């Protein structure tokens, strides 16, 4: 009996220790353990063994208790295995969620930082604008110079000053640019001969390759841009190149034209004693076989101030008109009347200074 008591006490203690380690609560009816309030399991092997010894049936209780304990241990381990798997799955899901939440938080943080930087820059820009002094538009009395290109005035002072300069020169009124004729011709002006006249000739090509030139049209305008003479000239030689794209001359124009000698005499009479204005006048006088006093010639191609303004040693009439008059001429076929008007307008723009320089 004493040996049985000692063995049963050891077995009960071992089973209680295993259950306390795993902390699996057991039912009161199937087991010999009773859960205490402190969380520890108390076993009563001594009292049961005393009763078993009185009844003389000790060996029957041992195998049943061991079987029950083993089954409970197995059930407990299975439950714990499922719990571990669930814990692992839960930790994986939680880890993924935390990573996604972290990435979203980072992106939101970047966006917020970008927005704050932009707001700060906008505030700085507004402060700079508020601190900058407001420039007052120039008055008409301040723009007193009339010998400067309006485009240069616009670049240096501003568009308002350029508008005033163009208005003073009669080149542009308001926001709409005037037509070429309004710029080059003065309306309701004198239509007869004036002290200064401008001339331009259109030429056609003769010779084997059309390299030589003869006159095909002669046009003269007075000081106000009014046309006073315009005639086509019959060719004295066979025309090999009409140069229509540039000259605008066609065969029917010169076939019905005036005789060359008649035109030569009429032009010479008009030019006598008058200032002759034009662009590259040497070529025009050469095809007419005429001569004119050098003191009475005003060639816009050879005028030094024009060369300096457009920065060209031999400026074209098209370039001078575009830079100085803000109009475009010779865009397609040339017109001798328009070219003469453009040369006269350039001359009247600088007339006072030009004549004063020649007198000096």
PDB file of N, CA, C and O in Angstrom, residues 92-109:
ATOM      1  N   UNK A  92       0.797  37.158 -40.810  1.00  0.00           N
ATOM      2  CA  UNK A  92       1.137  37.464 -42.205  1.00  0.00           C
ATOM      3  C   UNK A  92       0.201  38.523 -42.764  1.00  0.00           C
ATOM      4  O   UNK A  92       0.609  39.491 -43.414  1.00  0.00           O
ATOM      5  N   UNK A  93      -1.111  38.330 -42.521  1.00  0.00           N
ATOM      6  CA  UNK A  93      -2.098  39.298 -43.024  1.00  0.00           C
ATOM      7  C   UNK A  93      -1.855  40.664 -42.407  1.00  0.00           C
ATOM      8  O   UNK A  93      -1.881  41.696 -43.073  1.00  0.00           O
ATOM      9  N   UNK A  94      -1.616  40.619 -41.053  1.00  0.00           N
ATOM     10  CA  UNK A  94      -1.347  41.904 -40.392  1.00  0.00           C
ATOM     11  C   UNK A  94      -0.097  42.570 -40.952  1.00  0.00           C
ATOM     12  O   UNK A  94      -0.045  43.783 -41.156  1.00  0.00           O
ATOM     13  N   UNK A  95       0.943  41.775 -41.260  1.00  0.00           N
ATOM     14  CA  UNK A  95       2.180  42.342 -41.817  1.00  0.00           C
ATOM     15  C   UNK A  95       1.946  42.985 -43.168  1.00  0.00           C
ATOM     16  O   UNK A  95       2.424  44.077 -43.455  1.00  0.00           O
ATOM     17  N   UNK A  96       1.160  42.284 -44.017  1.00  0.00           N
ATOM     18  CA  UNK A  96       0.854  42.862 -45.341  1.00  0.00           C
ATOM     19  C   UNK A  96       0.080  44.164 -45.202  1.00  0.00           C
ATOM     20  O   UNK A  96       0.335  45.144 -45.884  1.00  0.00           O
ATOM     21  N   UNK A  97      -0.917  44.132 -44.285  1.00  0.00           N
ATOM     22  CA  UNK A  97      -1.719  45.348 -44.111  1.00  0.00           C
ATOM     23  C   UNK A  97      -0.871  46.506 -43.613  1.00  0.00           C
ATOM     24  O   UNK A  97      -0.993  47.635 -44.078  1.00  0.00           O
ATOM     25  N   UNK A  98       0.030  46.221 -42.673  1.00  0.00           N
ATOM     26  CA  UNK A  98       0.882  47.304 -42.153  1.00  0.00           C
ATOM     27  C   UNK A  98       1.802  47.850 -43.225  1.00  0.00           C
ATOM     28  O   UNK A  98       2.025  49.054 -43.328  1.00  0.00           O
ATOM     29  N   UNK A  99       2.352  46.950 -44.100  1.00  0.00           N
ATOM     30  CA  UNK A  99       3.212  47.430 -45.195  1.00  0.00           C
ATOM     31  C   UNK A  99       2.437  48.311 -46.157  1.00  0.00           C
ATOM     32  O   UNK A  99       2.884  49.375 -46.568  1.00  0.00           O
ATOM     33  N   UNK A 100       1.227  47.842 -46.547  1.00  0.00           N
ATOM     34  CA  UNK A 100       0.414  48.651 -47.461  1.00  0.00           C
ATOM     35  C   UNK A 100       0.061  49.989 -46.840  1.00  0.00           C
ATOM     36  O   UNK A 100       0.125  51.033 -47.483  1.00  0.00           O
ATOM     37  N   UNK A 101      -0.339  49.944 -45.564  1.00  0.00           N
ATOM     38  CA  UNK A 101      -0.664  51.201 -44.887  1.00  0.00           C
ATOM     39  C   UNK A 101       0.549  52.126 -44.823  1.00  0.00           C
ATOM     40  O   UNK A 101       0.443  53.340 -44.971  1.00  0.00           O
ATOM     41  N   UNK A 102       1.738  51.513 -44.620  1.00  0.00           N
ATOM     42  CA  UNK A 102       2.967  52.323 -44.581  1.00  0.00           C
ATOM     43  C   UNK A 102       3.253  52.982 -45.916  1.00  0.00           C
ATOM     44  O   UNK A 102       3.604  54.157 -45.988  1.00  0.00           O
ATOM     45  N   UNK A 103       3.102  52.200 -47.027  1.00  0.00           N
ATOM     46  CA  UNK A 103       3.332  52.791 -48.356  1.00  0.00           C
ATOM     47  C   UNK A 103       2.350  53.919 -48.649  1.00  0.00           C
ATOM     48  O   UNK A 103       2.701  54.969 -49.182  1.00  0.00           O
ATOM     49  N   UNK A 104       1.079  53.686 -48.317  1.00  0.00           N
ATOM     50  CA  UNK A 104       0.070  54.728 -48.539  1.00  0.00           C
ATOM     51  C   UNK A 104       0.394  55.976 -47.732  1.00  0.00           C
ATOM     52  O   UNK A 104       0.282  57.108 -48.196  1.00  0.00           O
ATOM     53  N   UNK A 105       0.825  55.752 -46.493  1.00  0.00           N
ATOM     54  CA  UNK A 105       1.162  56.893 -45.633  1.00  0.00           C
ATOM     55  C   UNK A 105       2.346  57.671 -46.206  1.00  0.00           C
ATOM     56  O   UNK A 105       2.364  58.905 -46.193  1.00  0.00           O
ATOM     57  N   UNK A 106       3.354  56.923 -46.748  1.00  0.00           N
ATOM     58  CA  UNK A 106       4.512  57.613 -47.354  1.00  0.00           C
ATOM     59  C   UNK A 106       4.091  58.452 -48.547  1.00  0.00           C
ATOM     60  O   UNK A 106       4.508  59.584 -48.717  1.00  0.00           O
ATOM     61  N   UNK A 107       3.247  57.861 -49.428  1.00  0.00           N
ATOM     62  CA  UNK A 107       2.789  58.614 -50.617  1.00  0.00           C
ATOM     63  C   UNK A 107       2.001  59.848 -50.208  1.00  0.00           C
ATOM     64  O   UNK A 107       2.178  60.935 -50.764  1.00  0.00           O
ATOM     65  N   UNK A 108       1.119  59.686 -49.207  1.00  0.00           N
ATOM     66  CA  UNK A 108       0.354  60.847 -48.735  1.00  0.00           C
ATOM     67  C   UNK A 108       1.284  61.910 -48.156  1.00  0.00           C
ATOM     68  O   UNK A 108       1.091  63.106 -48.361  1.00  0.00           O
ATOM     69  N   UNK A 109       2.324  61.443 -47.448  1.00  0.00           N
ATOM     70  CA  UNK A 109       3.282  62.399 -46.883  1.00  0.00           C
ATOM     71  C   UNK A 109       4.018  63.163 -47.957  1.00  0.00           C
ATOM     72  O   UNK A 109       4.219  64.376 -47.866  1.00  0.00           O
TER      73      UNK A 109
END
